[in-house]
């Protein structure tokens, strides 16, 4: 009987393990392998070039530009959805009328694909009849035709706004879950002692939301590193590489210039950055568990 149970366990695990190996493990090791070659993605005849691709990364100005944009993207992906999600969670938790409806409305964008979100915001930013320029025209009396996604100084910021609009709902839900774990008696004591809403939030609520904040920040960083699809839909990394992140730069080098070896080297660097972030996350998660455990 025990041997039969063991066979069933192996049989049930065989399919998911195979899928994981084929679609995750094999591409991962392939990227490491091809990063040491000059493969163009088509020709089976390629040469091993050692660390040439990694040496090229150091002198690649577009790579440096992509790193700077990625840092800006990550910081915005942390600060905006976290701050907005916390504010919405506190507002809904304060028993504002229609809180349940607002919660559903604000969470809805996270249920949409990045392609849909990108297209919605392309319409919003449309120069001639887009919602943003229309609102500005109503407020100021002018009729601007500003191309938000076609200007180097606003392209990345415009995509960041769209990304934050989609991700805020996830942060809000996590913070709402954290707020349910805060004892109501503690807040009542603070109120009896004369603490106002801001003092209760700053001194009691926000410190006790540290575990939820760690989760929100970690998910924001990891999701931002994977943030390729919405950038591809809205700007494609342009104009003039002004919204080119590491993920976009890797795609352009691999699939537009057919420098698959160099693109693989960029993907390895991106993987190592993500691995470092995840390691820091687990370290902080253990520390939070020890404190709030």
Coordinates of C-alpha atoms in Angstrom, one line a residue:
X1 CA 0.0 0.0 0.0
X2 CA 2.8 2.4 0.9
X3 CA 4.7 1.6 -2.3
X4 CA 1.5 2.2 -4.3
X5 CA 1.0 5.6 -2.6
X6 CA 4.6 6.5 -3.5
X7 CA 4.0 5.7 -7.1
X8 CA 1.0 8.0 -7.1
X9 CA 2.9 10.8 -5.6
X10 CA 5.6 10.5 -8.2
X11 CA 3.0 10.3 -11.0
X12 CA 1.2 13.4 -9.7
X13 CA 4.4 15.4 -9.4
X14 CA 5.9 14.3 -12.7
X15 CA 3.8 16.7 -14.9
X16 CA 4.3 19.9 -12.8
X17 CA 8.0 19.2 -12.3
X18 CA 8.5 18.5 -16.0
X19 CA 6.7 21.8 -16.9
X20 CA 8.8 23.7 -14.4
X21 CA 12.0 22.2 -15.7
X22 CA 11.2 22.8 -19.4
X23 CA 9.8 26.4 -19.0
X24 CA 11.8 27.7 -16.1
X25 CA 15.0 25.7 -15.3
X26 CA 16.1 25.0 -18.9
X27 CA 15.6 28.6 -20.2
X28 CA 17.5 29.9 -17.1
X29 CA 20.5 27.8 -17.7
X30 CA 20.3 28.4 -21.4
X31 CA 20.5 32.2 -20.8
X32 CA 23.7 31.6 -18.7
X33 CA 25.1 29.5 -21.5
X34 CA 24.3 31.8 -24.4
X35 CA 25.6 34.8 -22.5
X36 CA 29.1 33.5 -23.2
X37 CA 28.5 33.2 -27.0
X38 CA 27.9 35.4 -30.0
X39 CA 24.7 33.5 -31.0
X40 CA 22.3 35.6 -33.1
X41 CA 19.2 33.5 -32.3
X42 CA 19.1 31.6 -35.6
X43 CA 22.4 30.4 -36.8
X44 CA 23.4 27.1 -35.1
X45 CA 27.0 27.9 -35.7
X46 CA 28.3 30.3 -33.0
X47 CA 31.5 30.9 -31.1
X48 CA 32.2 31.1 -27.5
X49 CA 33.4 34.6 -26.6
X50 CA 34.0 34.2 -22.9
X51 CA 33.2 37.4 -20.9
X52 CA 33.1 39.6 -24.0
X53 CA 29.4 40.3 -23.6
X54 CA 29.8 41.2 -20.0
X55 CA 32.7 43.5 -20.9
X56 CA 30.4 45.2 -23.4
X57 CA 27.8 45.8 -20.8
X58 CA 30.3 48.0 -18.9
X59 CA 30.9 50.3 -21.9
X60 CA 27.3 50.2 -23.2
X61 CA 25.8 53.7 -22.7
X62 CA 22.3 52.4 -23.5
X63 CA 22.8 49.8 -20.7
X64 CA 23.7 52.6 -18.2
X65 CA 20.7 54.5 -19.4
X66 CA 18.5 51.4 -18.8
X67 CA 19.9 51.0 -15.3
X68 CA 19.1 54.6 -14.4
X69 CA 15.6 54.2 -15.8
X70 CA 15.2 50.9 -14.0
X71 CA 16.2 52.5 -10.7
X72 CA 13.7 55.4 -11.3
X73 CA 11.0 52.8 -12.2
X74 CA 11.7 50.7 -9.1
X75 CA 11.6 53.7 -6.7
X76 CA 8.4 54.9 -8.2
X77 CA 6.9 51.4 -8.2
X78 CA 7.7 51.2 -4.4
X79 CA 6.7 54.7 -3.3
X80 CA 3.5 55.4 -5.3
X81 CA 1.5 52.2 -5.0
X82 CA 2.6 51.8 -1.4
X83 CA 1.7 55.3 -0.4
X84 CA -1.6 55.3 -2.3
X85 CA -2.5 51.8 -1.2
X86 CA -1.9 52.7 2.4
X87 CA -4.0 55.9 2.1
X88 CA -6.9 54.1 0.5
X89 CA -6.7 51.3 3.1
X90 CA -6.8 53.8 6.0
X91 CA -9.7 55.6 4.3
X92 CA -11.8 52.5 3.7
X93 CA -11.0 51.1 7.2
X94 CA -12.3 54.3 8.7
X95 CA -15.8 53.2 7.7
X96 CA -16.2 55.8 5.0
X97 CA -19.7 55.5 3.4
X98 CA -19.5 53.1 0.3
X99 CA -16.2 51.6 1.5
X100 CA -17.0 48.2 0.1
X101 CA -17.8 49.7 -3.3
X102 CA -14.7 51.8 -3.3
X103 CA -12.6 48.7 -2.4
X104 CA -14.0 46.9 -5.5
X105 CA -13.4 49.9 -7.8
X106 CA -9.8 50.5 -6.7
X107 CA -9.0 46.8 -6.8
X108 CA -10.4 46.3 -10.3
X109 CA -7.3 47.5 -12.3
X110 CA -5.2 44.7 -10.9
X111 CA -7.6 42.3 -12.5
X112 CA -6.8 43.7 -15.9
X113 CA -3.9 42.6 -18.1
X114 CA -1.0 45.0 -18.6
X115 CA -2.0 45.1 -22.3
X116 CA -5.5 46.4 -21.5
X117 CA -4.1 48.9 -18.9
X118 CA -1.6 50.1 -21.4
X119 CA -4.2 50.7 -24.1
X120 CA -6.5 52.5 -21.7
X121 CA -3.8 54.9 -20.7
X122 CA -2.7 55.4 -24.4
X123 CA -6.2 56.7 -25.0
X124 CA -6.0 58.9 -21.9
X125 CA -2.7 60.4 -23.1
X126 CA -3.9 60.8 -26.7
X127 CA -2.8 64.3 -27.8
X128 CA -6.0 65.3 -29.7
X129 CA -8.9 63.9 -27.8
X130 CA -7.3 62.1 -24.8
X131 CA -8.9 62.5 -21.4
X132 CA -5.9 64.2 -19.8
X133 CA -5.5 67.0 -22.4
X134 CA -9.3 67.4 -22.4
X135 CA -9.3 67.9 -18.6
X136 CA -6.4 70.4 -18.8
X137 CA -8.3 72.3 -21.5
X138 CA -11.4 72.5 -19.3
X139 CA -9.4 73.7 -16.3
X140 CA -7.1 76.2 -18.1
X141 CA -9.1 77.2 -21.1
X142 CA -6.3 76.3 -23.4
X143 CA -6.4 73.4 -25.9
X144 CA -3.1 71.5 -25.4
X145 CA -2.1 68.8 -27.7
X146 CA 0.8 67.5 -25.6
X147 CA 2.0 64.1 -26.7
X148 CA 2.8 62.7 -23.3
X149 CA 4.2 59.4 -24.5
X150 CA 6.1 60.9 -27.4
X151 CA 8.2 63.3 -25.3
X152 CA 11.4 62.1 -23.7
X153 CA 10.8 64.2 -20.5
X154 CA 7.4 62.7 -19.8
X155 CA 7.3 59.2 -21.4
X156 CA 8.7 57.3 -18.4
X157 CA 6.7 59.2 -15.9
X158 CA 3.5 58.7 -17.9
X159 CA 4.0 54.9 -17.9
X160 CA 4.8 55.0 -14.2
X161 CA 1.4 56.7 -13.5
X162 CA -0.3 53.9 -15.5
X163 CA 1.6 51.2 -13.7
X164 CA 0.8 52.7 -10.3
X165 CA -2.8 53.0 -11.1
X166 CA -2.9 49.2 -11.8
X167 CA -0.8 48.2 -8.8
X168 CA -2.3 50.4 -6.1
X169 CA -5.3 48.0 -5.6
X170 CA -3.0 45.1 -4.6
X171 CA -1.2 47.2 -2.0
X172 CA -4.5 48.4 -0.7
X173 CA -5.8 44.9 -0.1
X174 CA -2.6 43.8 1.7
X175 CA -2.8 46.8 4.0
X176 CA -6.4 46.2 4.7
X177 CA -5.5 42.7 5.7
X178 CA -2.8 44.1 8.0
X179 CA -5.3 46.6 9.5
X180 CA -7.6 43.7 10.6
X181 CA -4.8 42.3 12.8
X182 CA -4.5 45.6 14.8
X183 CA -6.3 45.2 18.1
X184 CA -9.3 47.6 18.4
X185 CA -8.7 48.0 22.1
X186 CA -5.3 49.5 21.5
X187 CA -6.8 52.2 19.3
X188 CA -9.6 52.9 21.8
X189 CA -7.0 53.4 24.5
X190 CA -5.1 55.8 22.4
X191 CA -8.4 57.7 21.7
X192 CA -9.2 57.8 25.4
X193 CA -5.7 59.2 26.1
X194 CA -6.5 62.1 23.7
X195 CA -4.6 61.0 20.6
X196 CA -6.1 62.4 17.4
X197 CA -6.5 60.4 14.1
X198 CA -3.1 61.4 12.8
X199 CA -1.3 60.6 16.0
X200 CA -3.0 57.2 16.3
X201 CA -2.0 56.4 12.7
X202 CA 1.6 57.6 13.0
X203 CA 2.4 56.1 16.4
X204 CA 0.3 52.9 16.5
X205 CA -1.1 51.9 13.1
X206 CA 1.8 52.4 10.8
X207 CA 4.4 50.6 13.0
X208 CA 2.0 47.7 13.4
X209 CA 1.6 47.5 9.6
X210 CA 5.4 46.8 9.2
X211 CA 4.8 43.1 8.2
X212 CA 2.3 44.2 5.6
X213 CA 4.6 47.0 4.4
X214 CA 7.5 44.5 3.9
X215 CA 5.2 42.3 1.7
X216 CA 4.0 45.3 -0.3
X217 CA 7.5 46.7 -0.9
X218 CA 8.9 43.3 -1.9
X219 CA 6.0 42.6 -4.3
X220 CA 6.4 46.1 -5.8
X221 CA 10.1 45.6 -6.4
X222 CA 9.7 42.1 -7.9
X223 CA 6.8 43.2 -10.1
X224 CA 8.7 46.3 -11.2
X225 CA 11.7 44.2 -12.3
X226 CA 9.2 42.2 -14.5
X227 CA 7.6 45.3 -15.8
X228 CA 8.1 44.8 -19.5
X229 CA 4.6 44.4 -21.0
X230 CA 3.1 47.8 -20.2
X231 CA 6.3 49.6 -21.3
X232 CA 6.3 47.6 -24.5
X233 CA 2.7 48.5 -25.2
X234 CA 2.9 52.2 -24.3
X235 CA 6.3 53.3 -25.5
X236 CA 8.4 50.4 -26.6
X237 CA 11.3 51.9 -24.6
X238 CA 11.2 55.2 -26.5
X239 CA 11.3 57.9 -27.5
X240 CA 15.1 58.0 -27.8
X241 CA 15.4 55.2 -25.1
X242 CA 13.9 57.6 -22.5
X243 CA 11.8 54.8 -21.1
X244 CA 14.2 52.0 -21.8
X245 CA 14.5 49.7 -18.7
X246 CA 16.8 46.7 -18.4
X247 CA 13.9 44.4 -19.5
X248 CA 13.2 46.5 -22.5
X249 CA 16.9 46.8 -23.3
X250 CA 17.3 43.1 -23.1
X251 CA 14.4 42.6 -25.5
X252 CA 15.6 45.2 -28.0
X253 CA 19.1 43.7 -28.1
X254 CA 17.9 40.1 -28.4
X255 CA 14.9 40.3 -30.7
X256 CA 15.4 43.5 -32.6
X257 CA 19.2 43.5 -33.1
X258 CA 19.4 39.7 -33.0
X259 CA 22.3 39.9 -30.5
X260 CA 21.0 37.0 -28.5
X261 CA 24.2 36.4 -26.7
X262 CA 24.5 39.9 -25.5
X263 CA 20.8 40.0 -24.6
X264 CA 21.3 36.8 -22.6
X265 CA 24.1 38.6 -20.7
X266 CA 21.7 41.4 -19.9
X267 CA 19.1 38.9 -18.7
X268 CA 21.7 37.3 -16.4
X269 CA 22.5 40.7 -14.8
X270 CA 18.8 41.3 -14.4
X271 CA 18.4 37.9 -12.8
X272 CA 21.2 38.6 -10.4
X273 CA 19.6 41.9 -9.4
X274 CA 16.2 40.2 -8.8
X275 CA 18.0 37.4 -6.8
X276 CA 19.7 40.0 -4.6
X277 CA 16.4 41.8 -4.0
X278 CA 14.6 38.6 -3.1
X279 CA 17.4 37.6 -0.7
X280 CA 17.1 41.0 1.0
X281 CA 13.3 40.5 1.2
X282 CA 13.6 37.1 2.9
X283 CA 16.2 38.5 5.3
X284 CA 13.9 41.4 6.2
X285 CA 10.9 39.0 6.5
X286 CA 12.8 36.9 9.0
X287 CA 13.7 40.0 11.0
X288 CA 10.1 41.2 11.0
X289 CA 8.9 37.7 12.1
X290 CA 11.4 37.8 15.0
X291 CA 10.1 41.2 16.1
X292 CA 6.3 40.7 15.6
X293 CA 6.3 37.0 15.7

